[in-house]
mmCIF file of C-alpha atoms in Angstrom:
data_model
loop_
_atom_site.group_PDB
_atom_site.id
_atom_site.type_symbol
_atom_site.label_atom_id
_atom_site.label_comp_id
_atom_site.label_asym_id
_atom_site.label_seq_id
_atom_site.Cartn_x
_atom_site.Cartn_y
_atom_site.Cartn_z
ATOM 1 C CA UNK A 1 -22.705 -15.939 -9.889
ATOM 2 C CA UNK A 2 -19.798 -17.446 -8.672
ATOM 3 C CA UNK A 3 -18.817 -17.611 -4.655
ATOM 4 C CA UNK A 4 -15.553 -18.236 -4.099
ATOM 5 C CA UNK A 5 -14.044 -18.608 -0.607
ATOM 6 C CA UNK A 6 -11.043 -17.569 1.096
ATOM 7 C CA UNK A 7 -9.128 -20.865 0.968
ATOM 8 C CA UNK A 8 -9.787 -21.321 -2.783
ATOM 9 C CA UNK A 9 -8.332 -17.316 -3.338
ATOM 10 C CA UNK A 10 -5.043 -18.213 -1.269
ATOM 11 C CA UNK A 11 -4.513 -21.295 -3.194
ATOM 12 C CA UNK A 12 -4.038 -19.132 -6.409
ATOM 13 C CA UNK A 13 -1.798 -16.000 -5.160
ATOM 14 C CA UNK A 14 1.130 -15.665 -7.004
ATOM 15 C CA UNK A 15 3.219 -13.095 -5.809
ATOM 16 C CA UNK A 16 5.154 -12.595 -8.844
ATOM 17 C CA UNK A 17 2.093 -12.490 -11.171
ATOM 18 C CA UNK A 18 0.210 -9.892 -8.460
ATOM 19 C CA UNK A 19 3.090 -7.961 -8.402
ATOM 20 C CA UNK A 20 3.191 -8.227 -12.521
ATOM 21 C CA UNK A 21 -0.613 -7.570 -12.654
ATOM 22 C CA UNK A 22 -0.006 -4.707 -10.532
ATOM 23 C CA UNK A 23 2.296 -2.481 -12.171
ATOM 24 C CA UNK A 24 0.563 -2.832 -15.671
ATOM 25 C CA UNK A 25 -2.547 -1.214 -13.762
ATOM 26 C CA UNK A 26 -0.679 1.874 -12.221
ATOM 27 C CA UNK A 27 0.589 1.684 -16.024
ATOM 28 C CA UNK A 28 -3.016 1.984 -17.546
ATOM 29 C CA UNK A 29 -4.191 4.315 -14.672
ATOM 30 C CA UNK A 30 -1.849 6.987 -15.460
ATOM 31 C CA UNK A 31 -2.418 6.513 -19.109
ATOM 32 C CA UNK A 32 -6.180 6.645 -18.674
ATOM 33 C CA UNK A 33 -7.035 3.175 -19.578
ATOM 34 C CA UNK A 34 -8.656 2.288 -16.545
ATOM 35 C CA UNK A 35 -11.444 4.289 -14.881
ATOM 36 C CA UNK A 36 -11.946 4.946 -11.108
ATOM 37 C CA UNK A 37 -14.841 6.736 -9.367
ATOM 38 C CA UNK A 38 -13.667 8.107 -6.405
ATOM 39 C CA UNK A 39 -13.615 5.654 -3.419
ATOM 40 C CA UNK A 40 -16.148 5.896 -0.686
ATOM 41 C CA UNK A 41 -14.793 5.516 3.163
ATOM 42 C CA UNK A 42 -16.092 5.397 6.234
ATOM 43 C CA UNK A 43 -14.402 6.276 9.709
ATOM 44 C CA UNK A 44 -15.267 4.278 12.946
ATOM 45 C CA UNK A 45 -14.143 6.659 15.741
ATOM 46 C CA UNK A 46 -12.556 5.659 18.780
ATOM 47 C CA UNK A 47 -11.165 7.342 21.888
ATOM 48 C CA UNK A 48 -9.538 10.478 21.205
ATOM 49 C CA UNK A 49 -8.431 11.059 18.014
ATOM 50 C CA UNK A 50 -7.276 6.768 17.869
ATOM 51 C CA UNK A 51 -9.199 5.180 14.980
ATOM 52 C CA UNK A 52 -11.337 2.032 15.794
ATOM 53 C CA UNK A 53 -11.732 0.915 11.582
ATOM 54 C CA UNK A 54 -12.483 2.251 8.674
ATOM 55 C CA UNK A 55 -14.294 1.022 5.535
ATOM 56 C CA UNK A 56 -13.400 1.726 1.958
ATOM 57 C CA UNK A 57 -15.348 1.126 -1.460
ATOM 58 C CA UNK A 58 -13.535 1.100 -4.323
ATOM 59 C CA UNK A 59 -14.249 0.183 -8.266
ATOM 60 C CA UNK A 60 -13.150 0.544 -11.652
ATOM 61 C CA UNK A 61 -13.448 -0.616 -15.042
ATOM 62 C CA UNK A 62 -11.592 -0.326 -18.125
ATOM 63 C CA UNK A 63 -12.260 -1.463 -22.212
ATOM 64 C CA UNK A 64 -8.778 -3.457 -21.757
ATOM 65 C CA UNK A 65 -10.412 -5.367 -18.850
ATOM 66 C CA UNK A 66 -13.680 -7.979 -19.341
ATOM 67 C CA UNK A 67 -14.630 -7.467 -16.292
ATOM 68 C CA UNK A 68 -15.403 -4.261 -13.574
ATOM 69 C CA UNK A 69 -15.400 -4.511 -9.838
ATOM 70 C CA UNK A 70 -16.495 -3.202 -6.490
ATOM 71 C CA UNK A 71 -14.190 -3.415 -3.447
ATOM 72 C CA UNK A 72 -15.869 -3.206 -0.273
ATOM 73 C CA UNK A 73 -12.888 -3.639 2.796
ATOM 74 C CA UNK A 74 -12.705 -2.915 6.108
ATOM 75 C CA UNK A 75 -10.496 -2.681 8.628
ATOM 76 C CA UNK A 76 -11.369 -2.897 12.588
ATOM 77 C CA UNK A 77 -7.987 -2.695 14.531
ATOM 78 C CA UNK A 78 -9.120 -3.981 17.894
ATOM 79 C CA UNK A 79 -10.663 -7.366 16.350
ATOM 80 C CA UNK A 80 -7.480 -9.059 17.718
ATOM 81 C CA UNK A 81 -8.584 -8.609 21.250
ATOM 82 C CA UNK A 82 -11.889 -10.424 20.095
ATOM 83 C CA UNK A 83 -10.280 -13.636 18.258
ATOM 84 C CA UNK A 84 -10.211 -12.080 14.914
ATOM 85 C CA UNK A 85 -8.889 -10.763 12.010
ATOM 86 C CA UNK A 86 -8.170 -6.657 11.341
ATOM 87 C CA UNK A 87 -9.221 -6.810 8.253
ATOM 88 C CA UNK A 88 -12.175 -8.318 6.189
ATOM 89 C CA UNK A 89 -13.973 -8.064 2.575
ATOM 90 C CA UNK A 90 -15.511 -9.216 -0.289
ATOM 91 C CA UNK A 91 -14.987 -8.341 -3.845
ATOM 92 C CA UNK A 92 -17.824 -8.354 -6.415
ATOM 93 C CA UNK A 93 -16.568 -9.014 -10.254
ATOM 94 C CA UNK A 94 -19.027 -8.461 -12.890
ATOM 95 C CA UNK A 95 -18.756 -9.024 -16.798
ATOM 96 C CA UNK A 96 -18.215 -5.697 -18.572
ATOM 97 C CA UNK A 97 -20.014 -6.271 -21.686
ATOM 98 C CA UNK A 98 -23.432 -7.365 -19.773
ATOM 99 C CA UNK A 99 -23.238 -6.053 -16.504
ATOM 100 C CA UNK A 100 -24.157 -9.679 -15.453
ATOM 101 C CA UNK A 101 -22.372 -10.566 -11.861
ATOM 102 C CA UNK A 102 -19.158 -13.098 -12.587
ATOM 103 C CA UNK A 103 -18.103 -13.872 -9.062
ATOM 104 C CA UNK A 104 -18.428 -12.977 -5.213
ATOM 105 C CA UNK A 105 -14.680 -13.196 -3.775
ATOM 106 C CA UNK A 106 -14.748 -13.658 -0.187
ATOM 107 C CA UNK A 107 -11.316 -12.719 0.250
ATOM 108 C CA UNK A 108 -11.592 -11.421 3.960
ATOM 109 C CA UNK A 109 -9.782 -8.398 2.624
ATOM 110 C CA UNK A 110 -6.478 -10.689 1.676
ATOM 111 C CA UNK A 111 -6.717 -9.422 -1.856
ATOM 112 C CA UNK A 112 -6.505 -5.848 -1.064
ATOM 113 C CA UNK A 113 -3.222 -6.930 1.560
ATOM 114 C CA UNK A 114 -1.828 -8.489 -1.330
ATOM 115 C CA UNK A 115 -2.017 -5.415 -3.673
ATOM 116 C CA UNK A 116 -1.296 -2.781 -1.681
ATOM 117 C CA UNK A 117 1.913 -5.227 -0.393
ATOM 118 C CA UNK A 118 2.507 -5.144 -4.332
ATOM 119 C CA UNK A 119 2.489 -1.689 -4.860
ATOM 120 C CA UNK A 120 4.851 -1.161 -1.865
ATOM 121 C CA UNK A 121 7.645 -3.542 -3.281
ATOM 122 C CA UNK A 122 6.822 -1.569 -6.492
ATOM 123 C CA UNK A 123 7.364 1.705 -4.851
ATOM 124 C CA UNK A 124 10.757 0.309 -3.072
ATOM 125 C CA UNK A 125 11.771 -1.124 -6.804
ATOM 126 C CA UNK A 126 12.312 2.815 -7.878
ATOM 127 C CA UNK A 127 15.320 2.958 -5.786
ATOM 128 C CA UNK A 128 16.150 -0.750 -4.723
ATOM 129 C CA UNK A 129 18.386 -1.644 -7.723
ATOM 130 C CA UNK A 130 22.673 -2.153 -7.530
ATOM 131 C CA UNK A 131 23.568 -1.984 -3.949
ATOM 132 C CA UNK A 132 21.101 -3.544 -1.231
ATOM 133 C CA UNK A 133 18.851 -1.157 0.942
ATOM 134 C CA UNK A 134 18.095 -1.329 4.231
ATOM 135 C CA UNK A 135 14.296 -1.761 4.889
ATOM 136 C CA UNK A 136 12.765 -0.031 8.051
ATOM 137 C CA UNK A 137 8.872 -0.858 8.812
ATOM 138 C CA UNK A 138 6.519 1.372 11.079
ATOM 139 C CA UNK A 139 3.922 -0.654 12.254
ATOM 140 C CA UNK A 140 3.553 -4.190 13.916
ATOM 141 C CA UNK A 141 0.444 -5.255 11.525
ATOM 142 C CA UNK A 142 -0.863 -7.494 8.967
ATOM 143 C CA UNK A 143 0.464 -4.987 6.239
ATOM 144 C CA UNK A 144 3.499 -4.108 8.042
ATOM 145 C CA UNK A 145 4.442 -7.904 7.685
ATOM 146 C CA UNK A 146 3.131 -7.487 4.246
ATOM 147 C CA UNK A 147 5.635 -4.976 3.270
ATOM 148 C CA UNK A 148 8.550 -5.861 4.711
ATOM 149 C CA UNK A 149 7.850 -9.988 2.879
ATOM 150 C CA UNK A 150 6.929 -8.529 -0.394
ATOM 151 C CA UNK A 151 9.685 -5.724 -0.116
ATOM 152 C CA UNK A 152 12.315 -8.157 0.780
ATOM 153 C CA UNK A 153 11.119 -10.824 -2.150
ATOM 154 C CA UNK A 154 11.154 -8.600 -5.186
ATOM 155 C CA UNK A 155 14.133 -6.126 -4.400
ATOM 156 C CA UNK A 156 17.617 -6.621 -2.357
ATOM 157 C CA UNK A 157 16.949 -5.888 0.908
ATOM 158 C CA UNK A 158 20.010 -6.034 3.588
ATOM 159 C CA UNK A 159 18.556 -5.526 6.792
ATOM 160 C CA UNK A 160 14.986 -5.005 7.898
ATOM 161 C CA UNK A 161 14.075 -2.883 11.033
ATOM 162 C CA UNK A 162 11.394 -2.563 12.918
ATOM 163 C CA UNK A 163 9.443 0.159 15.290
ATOM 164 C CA UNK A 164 6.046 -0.233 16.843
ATOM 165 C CA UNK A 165 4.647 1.144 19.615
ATOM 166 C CA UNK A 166 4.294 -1.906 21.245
ATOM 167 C CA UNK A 167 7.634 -3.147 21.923
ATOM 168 C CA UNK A 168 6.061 -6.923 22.222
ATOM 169 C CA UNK A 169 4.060 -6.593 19.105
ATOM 170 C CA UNK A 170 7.502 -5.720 17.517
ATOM 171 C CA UNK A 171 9.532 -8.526 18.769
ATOM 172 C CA UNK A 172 6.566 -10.902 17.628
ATOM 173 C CA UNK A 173 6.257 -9.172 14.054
ATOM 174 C CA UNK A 174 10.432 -9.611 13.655
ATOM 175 C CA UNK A 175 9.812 -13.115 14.997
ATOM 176 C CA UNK A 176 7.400 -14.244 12.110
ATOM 177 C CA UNK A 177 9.923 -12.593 9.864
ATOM 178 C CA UNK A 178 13.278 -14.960 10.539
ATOM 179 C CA UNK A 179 12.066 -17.154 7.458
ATOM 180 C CA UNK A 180 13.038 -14.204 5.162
ATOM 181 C CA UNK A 181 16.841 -15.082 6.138
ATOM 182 C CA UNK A 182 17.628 -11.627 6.281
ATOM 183 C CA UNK A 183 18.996 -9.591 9.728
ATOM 184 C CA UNK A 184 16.106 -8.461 11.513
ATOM 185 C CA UNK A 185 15.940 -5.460 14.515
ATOM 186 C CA UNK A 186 13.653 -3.362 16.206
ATOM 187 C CA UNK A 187 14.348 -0.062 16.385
ATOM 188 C CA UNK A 188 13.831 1.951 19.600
ATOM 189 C CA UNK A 189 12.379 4.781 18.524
ATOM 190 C CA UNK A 190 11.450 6.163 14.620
ATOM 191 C CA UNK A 191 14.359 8.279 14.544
ATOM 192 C CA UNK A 192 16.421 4.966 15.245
ATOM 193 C CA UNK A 193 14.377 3.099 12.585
ATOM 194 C CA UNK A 194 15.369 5.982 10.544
ATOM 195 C CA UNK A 195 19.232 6.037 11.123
ATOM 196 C CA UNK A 196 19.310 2.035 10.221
ATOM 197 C CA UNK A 197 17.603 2.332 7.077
ATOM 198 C CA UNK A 198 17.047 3.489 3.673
ATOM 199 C CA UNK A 199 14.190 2.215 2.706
ATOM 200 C CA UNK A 200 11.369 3.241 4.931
ATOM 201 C CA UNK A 201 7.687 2.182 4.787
ATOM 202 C CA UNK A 202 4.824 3.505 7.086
ATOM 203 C CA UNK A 203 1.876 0.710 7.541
ATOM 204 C CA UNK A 204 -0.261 2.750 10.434
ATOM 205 C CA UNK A 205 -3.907 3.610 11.084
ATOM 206 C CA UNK A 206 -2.112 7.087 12.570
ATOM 207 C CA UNK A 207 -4.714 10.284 12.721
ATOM 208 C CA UNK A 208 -1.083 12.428 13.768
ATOM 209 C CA UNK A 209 2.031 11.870 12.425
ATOM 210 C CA UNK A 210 4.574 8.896 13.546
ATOM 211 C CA UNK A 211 7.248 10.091 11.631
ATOM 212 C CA UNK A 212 8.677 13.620 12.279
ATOM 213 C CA UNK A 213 10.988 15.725 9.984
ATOM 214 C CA UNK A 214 13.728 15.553 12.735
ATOM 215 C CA UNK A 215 13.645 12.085 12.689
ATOM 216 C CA UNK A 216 14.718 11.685 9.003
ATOM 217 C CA UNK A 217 18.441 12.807 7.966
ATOM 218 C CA UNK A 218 20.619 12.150 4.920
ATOM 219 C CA UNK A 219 18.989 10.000 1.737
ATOM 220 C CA UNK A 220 15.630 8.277 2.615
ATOM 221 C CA UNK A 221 13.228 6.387 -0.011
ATOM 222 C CA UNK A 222 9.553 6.752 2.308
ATOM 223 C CA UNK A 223 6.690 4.974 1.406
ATOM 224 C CA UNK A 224 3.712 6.041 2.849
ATOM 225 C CA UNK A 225 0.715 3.160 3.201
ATOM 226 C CA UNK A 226 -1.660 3.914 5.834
ATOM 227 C CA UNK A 227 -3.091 7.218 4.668
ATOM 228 C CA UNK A 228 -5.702 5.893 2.711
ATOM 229 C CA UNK A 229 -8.920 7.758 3.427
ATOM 230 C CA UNK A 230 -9.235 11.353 4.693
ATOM 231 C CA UNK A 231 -7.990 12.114 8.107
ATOM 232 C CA UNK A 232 -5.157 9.991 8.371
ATOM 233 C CA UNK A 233 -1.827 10.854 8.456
ATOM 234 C CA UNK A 234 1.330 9.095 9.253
ATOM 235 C CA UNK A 235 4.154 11.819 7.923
ATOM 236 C CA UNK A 236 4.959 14.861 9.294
ATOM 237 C CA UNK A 237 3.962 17.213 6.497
ATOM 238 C CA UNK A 238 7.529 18.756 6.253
ATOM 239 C CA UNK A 239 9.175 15.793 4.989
ATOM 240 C CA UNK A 240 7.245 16.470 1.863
ATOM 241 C CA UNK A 241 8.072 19.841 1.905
ATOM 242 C CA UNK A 242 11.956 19.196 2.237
ATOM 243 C CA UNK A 243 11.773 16.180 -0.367
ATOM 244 C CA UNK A 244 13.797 16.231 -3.442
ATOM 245 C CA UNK A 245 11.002 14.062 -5.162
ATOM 246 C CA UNK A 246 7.356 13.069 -4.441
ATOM 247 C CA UNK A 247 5.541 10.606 -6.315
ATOM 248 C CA UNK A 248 1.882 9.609 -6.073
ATOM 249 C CA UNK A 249 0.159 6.796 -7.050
ATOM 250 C CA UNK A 250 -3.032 9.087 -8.077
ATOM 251 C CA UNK A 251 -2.443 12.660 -7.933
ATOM 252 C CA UNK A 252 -6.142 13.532 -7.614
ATOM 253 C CA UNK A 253 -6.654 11.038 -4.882
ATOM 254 C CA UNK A 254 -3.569 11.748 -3.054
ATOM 255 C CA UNK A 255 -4.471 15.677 -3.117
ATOM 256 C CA UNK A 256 -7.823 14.414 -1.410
ATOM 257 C CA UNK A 257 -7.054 12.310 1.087
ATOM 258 C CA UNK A 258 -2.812 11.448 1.257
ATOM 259 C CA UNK A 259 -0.278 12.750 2.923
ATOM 260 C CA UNK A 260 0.535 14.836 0.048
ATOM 261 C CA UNK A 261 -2.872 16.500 -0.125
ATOM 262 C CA UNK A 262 -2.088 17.422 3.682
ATOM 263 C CA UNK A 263 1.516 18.747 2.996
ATOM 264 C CA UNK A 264 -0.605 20.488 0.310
ATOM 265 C CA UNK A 265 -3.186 22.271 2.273
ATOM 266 C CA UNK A 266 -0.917 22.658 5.085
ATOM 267 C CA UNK A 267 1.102 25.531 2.435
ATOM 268 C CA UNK A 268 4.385 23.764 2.491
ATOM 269 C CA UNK A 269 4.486 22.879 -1.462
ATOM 270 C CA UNK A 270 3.079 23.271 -4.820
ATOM 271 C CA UNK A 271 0.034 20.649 -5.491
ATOM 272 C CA UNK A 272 1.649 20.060 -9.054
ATOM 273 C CA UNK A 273 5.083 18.631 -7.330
ATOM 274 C CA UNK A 274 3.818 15.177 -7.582
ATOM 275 C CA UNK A 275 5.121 12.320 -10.763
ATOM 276 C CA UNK A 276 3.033 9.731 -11.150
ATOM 277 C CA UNK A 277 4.244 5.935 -9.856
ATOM 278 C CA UNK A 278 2.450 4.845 -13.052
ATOM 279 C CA UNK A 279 4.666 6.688 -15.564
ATOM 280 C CA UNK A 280 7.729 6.286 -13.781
ATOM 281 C CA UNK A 281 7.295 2.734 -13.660
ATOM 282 C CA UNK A 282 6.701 2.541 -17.599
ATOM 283 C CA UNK A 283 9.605 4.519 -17.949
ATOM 284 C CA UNK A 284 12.093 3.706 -15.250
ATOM 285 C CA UNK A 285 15.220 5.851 -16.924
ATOM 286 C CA UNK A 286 12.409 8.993 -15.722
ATOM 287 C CA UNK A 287 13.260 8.603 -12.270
ATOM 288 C CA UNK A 288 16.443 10.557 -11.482
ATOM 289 C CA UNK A 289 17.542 10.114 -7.758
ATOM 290 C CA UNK A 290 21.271 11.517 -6.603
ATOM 291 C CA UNK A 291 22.841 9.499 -3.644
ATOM 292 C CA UNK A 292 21.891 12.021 -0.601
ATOM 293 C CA UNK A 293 17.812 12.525 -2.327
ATOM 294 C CA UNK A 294 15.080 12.311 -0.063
ATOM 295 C CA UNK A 295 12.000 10.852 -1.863
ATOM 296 C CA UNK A 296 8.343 10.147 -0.690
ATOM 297 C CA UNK A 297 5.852 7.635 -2.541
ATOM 298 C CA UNK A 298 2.421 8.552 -1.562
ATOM 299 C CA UNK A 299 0.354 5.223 -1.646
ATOM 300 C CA UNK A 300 -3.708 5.752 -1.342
ATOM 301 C CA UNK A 301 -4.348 2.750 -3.142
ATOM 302 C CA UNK A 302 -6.427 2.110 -6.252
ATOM 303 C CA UNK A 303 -9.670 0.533 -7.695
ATOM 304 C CA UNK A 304 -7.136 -0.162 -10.641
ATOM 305 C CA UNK A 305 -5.009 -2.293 -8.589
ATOM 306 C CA UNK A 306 -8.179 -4.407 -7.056
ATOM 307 C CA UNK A 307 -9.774 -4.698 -10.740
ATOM 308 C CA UNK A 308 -5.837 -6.331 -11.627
ATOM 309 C CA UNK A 309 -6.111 -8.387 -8.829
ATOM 310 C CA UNK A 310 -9.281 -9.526 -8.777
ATOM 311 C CA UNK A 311 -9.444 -10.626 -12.512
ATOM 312 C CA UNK A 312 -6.087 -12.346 -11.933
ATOM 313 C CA UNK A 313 -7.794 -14.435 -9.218
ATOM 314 C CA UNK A 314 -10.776 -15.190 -11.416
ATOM 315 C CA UNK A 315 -9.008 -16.413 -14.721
ATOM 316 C CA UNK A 316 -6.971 -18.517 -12.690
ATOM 317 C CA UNK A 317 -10.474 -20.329 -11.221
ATOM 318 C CA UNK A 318 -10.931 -23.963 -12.471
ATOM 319 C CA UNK A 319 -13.776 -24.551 -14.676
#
């Protein structure tokens, strides 16, 4: 078996070919070509109802794909007070046909930045096209700065905003942005964020909701990131309820543990609401948005898109 480190991994991301890789999985996952057990996570509790990390397996395999792979990232968000990274991981590839193990990426949990970064500029690409959209970003992260990169490079982005709840996290966050060339801001509150932008993603560990209903007026495009395992939730559930159009990137998953499942059990809509990101994305003429729609993209993020990354990485290894 094959170990291959983090510096060798970084050397061969291509954003354009992730982002590529990417959609054809949501493609096959909608169409049932690829196969997912449900994901495993685990919650490290803090104080209160604050998160200290979380943990999340994921795999999947496919008859399209020569390989199927296990996921195994984590995510501990006070590691920055300690000298290190927020998130970490390894990625286990194995051949399909034998079961024999193909390679051990020690990845420190970039690949699973780098697809779920995809599958945000993805999400943004249902709406992004003709005029240029402003981009607002909740959260001062590694996949807040993620987003709003990735966002920025594959769609036309005007104006990026930002709101944290760390005003000097925020600053810091626009500061590593200025490369982008695009006008940056931070927002003083999420109804402010709002007001500036069209576009908005949501990149937080939140156990409560950071955006509120009252906070969103007129036509908004949300994507929601950080709700990823059960017990997080980063939209109030009434902006589902009022939204013109939801969209999932796994209906099952997202009923279990994204904010849709919680707008869901919460009684505010119908759990068969939902399209699916894969089939709008092979069929891009499906997605009907007027000017003043408010839409939500649920993202819980799939062993799909880690089995597309993953092999990616590995055909592009030197012999």
């Amino acid at each position: 078996m094959r170990v291959v480190g983090l510096d060798e991994i970084l050397s061969l991301l291509d954003q354009a070919a992730i982002v590529d890789a990417v959609r054809e999985a949501f493609i096959q996952s909608d169409r049932g070509e690829i196969e997912a057990p449900a994901p495993m996570q685990m919650l490290f509790g803090g104080q209160g109802r604050e998160l200290a990390g979380d943990c999340h397996v994921k795999s999947a395999f496919s008859g399209s794909f020569q390989y199927f792979c296990i996921k195994v990232a984590a995510g501990f968000y006070a590691n920055p007070a300690l000298g290190l990274d927020v998130n970490n991981g390894v990625v286990l590839l194995f051949c399909s046909r034998t079961g024999v193990p193909l390679a051990l990426l020690r990845d420190d949990g970039c690949l699973t930045s780098a697809r779920t970064a995809a599958a945000g500029a993805l999400a943004a690409s249902l709406v992004a096209a003709g005029t240029p959209k402003r981009l607002g970003v909740i959260g001062c992260g590694q996949q807040a700065e993620q987003q709003a990169r990735w966002i920025a490079t594959q769609n036309d982005i005007s104006q990026i905003t930002v709101f944290g709840r760390a005003l000097d996290r925020a600053t810091k966050l626009i500061s590593r942005l200025e490369a982008l060339g695009i006008p940056l801001q931070v927002a003083t509150s999420t109804a402010d964020l709002s007001a500036k932008s069209d576009i908005i993603v949501t990149t937080t560990p939140a156990t409560s909701p950071v955006l509120m209903s009252s906070d969103v007026e007129g036509a908004k495009h949300i994507i929601a990131v950080g709700a990823d395992s059960p017990g997080k939730n980063e939209l109030d559930p009434r902006i589902l309820a009022r939204a013109d159009v939801i969209i999932t990137d796994d209906h099952k998953q997202a009923l279990d543990h994204g904010e849709f499942g919680t707008a869901v059990r919460a009684g505010l809509l119908s759990e068969s609401k939902d399209l699916s990101l894969g089939a709008l994305l092979a069929d891009r003429a499906g997605l009907k948005l007027d000017e003043g729609a408010l839409s939500v993209v649920d993202l819980t993020g799939l062993g799909a898109q880690d089995l597309a990354i993953a092999s990616l990485i590995y055909e592009g290894l030197p012999n």
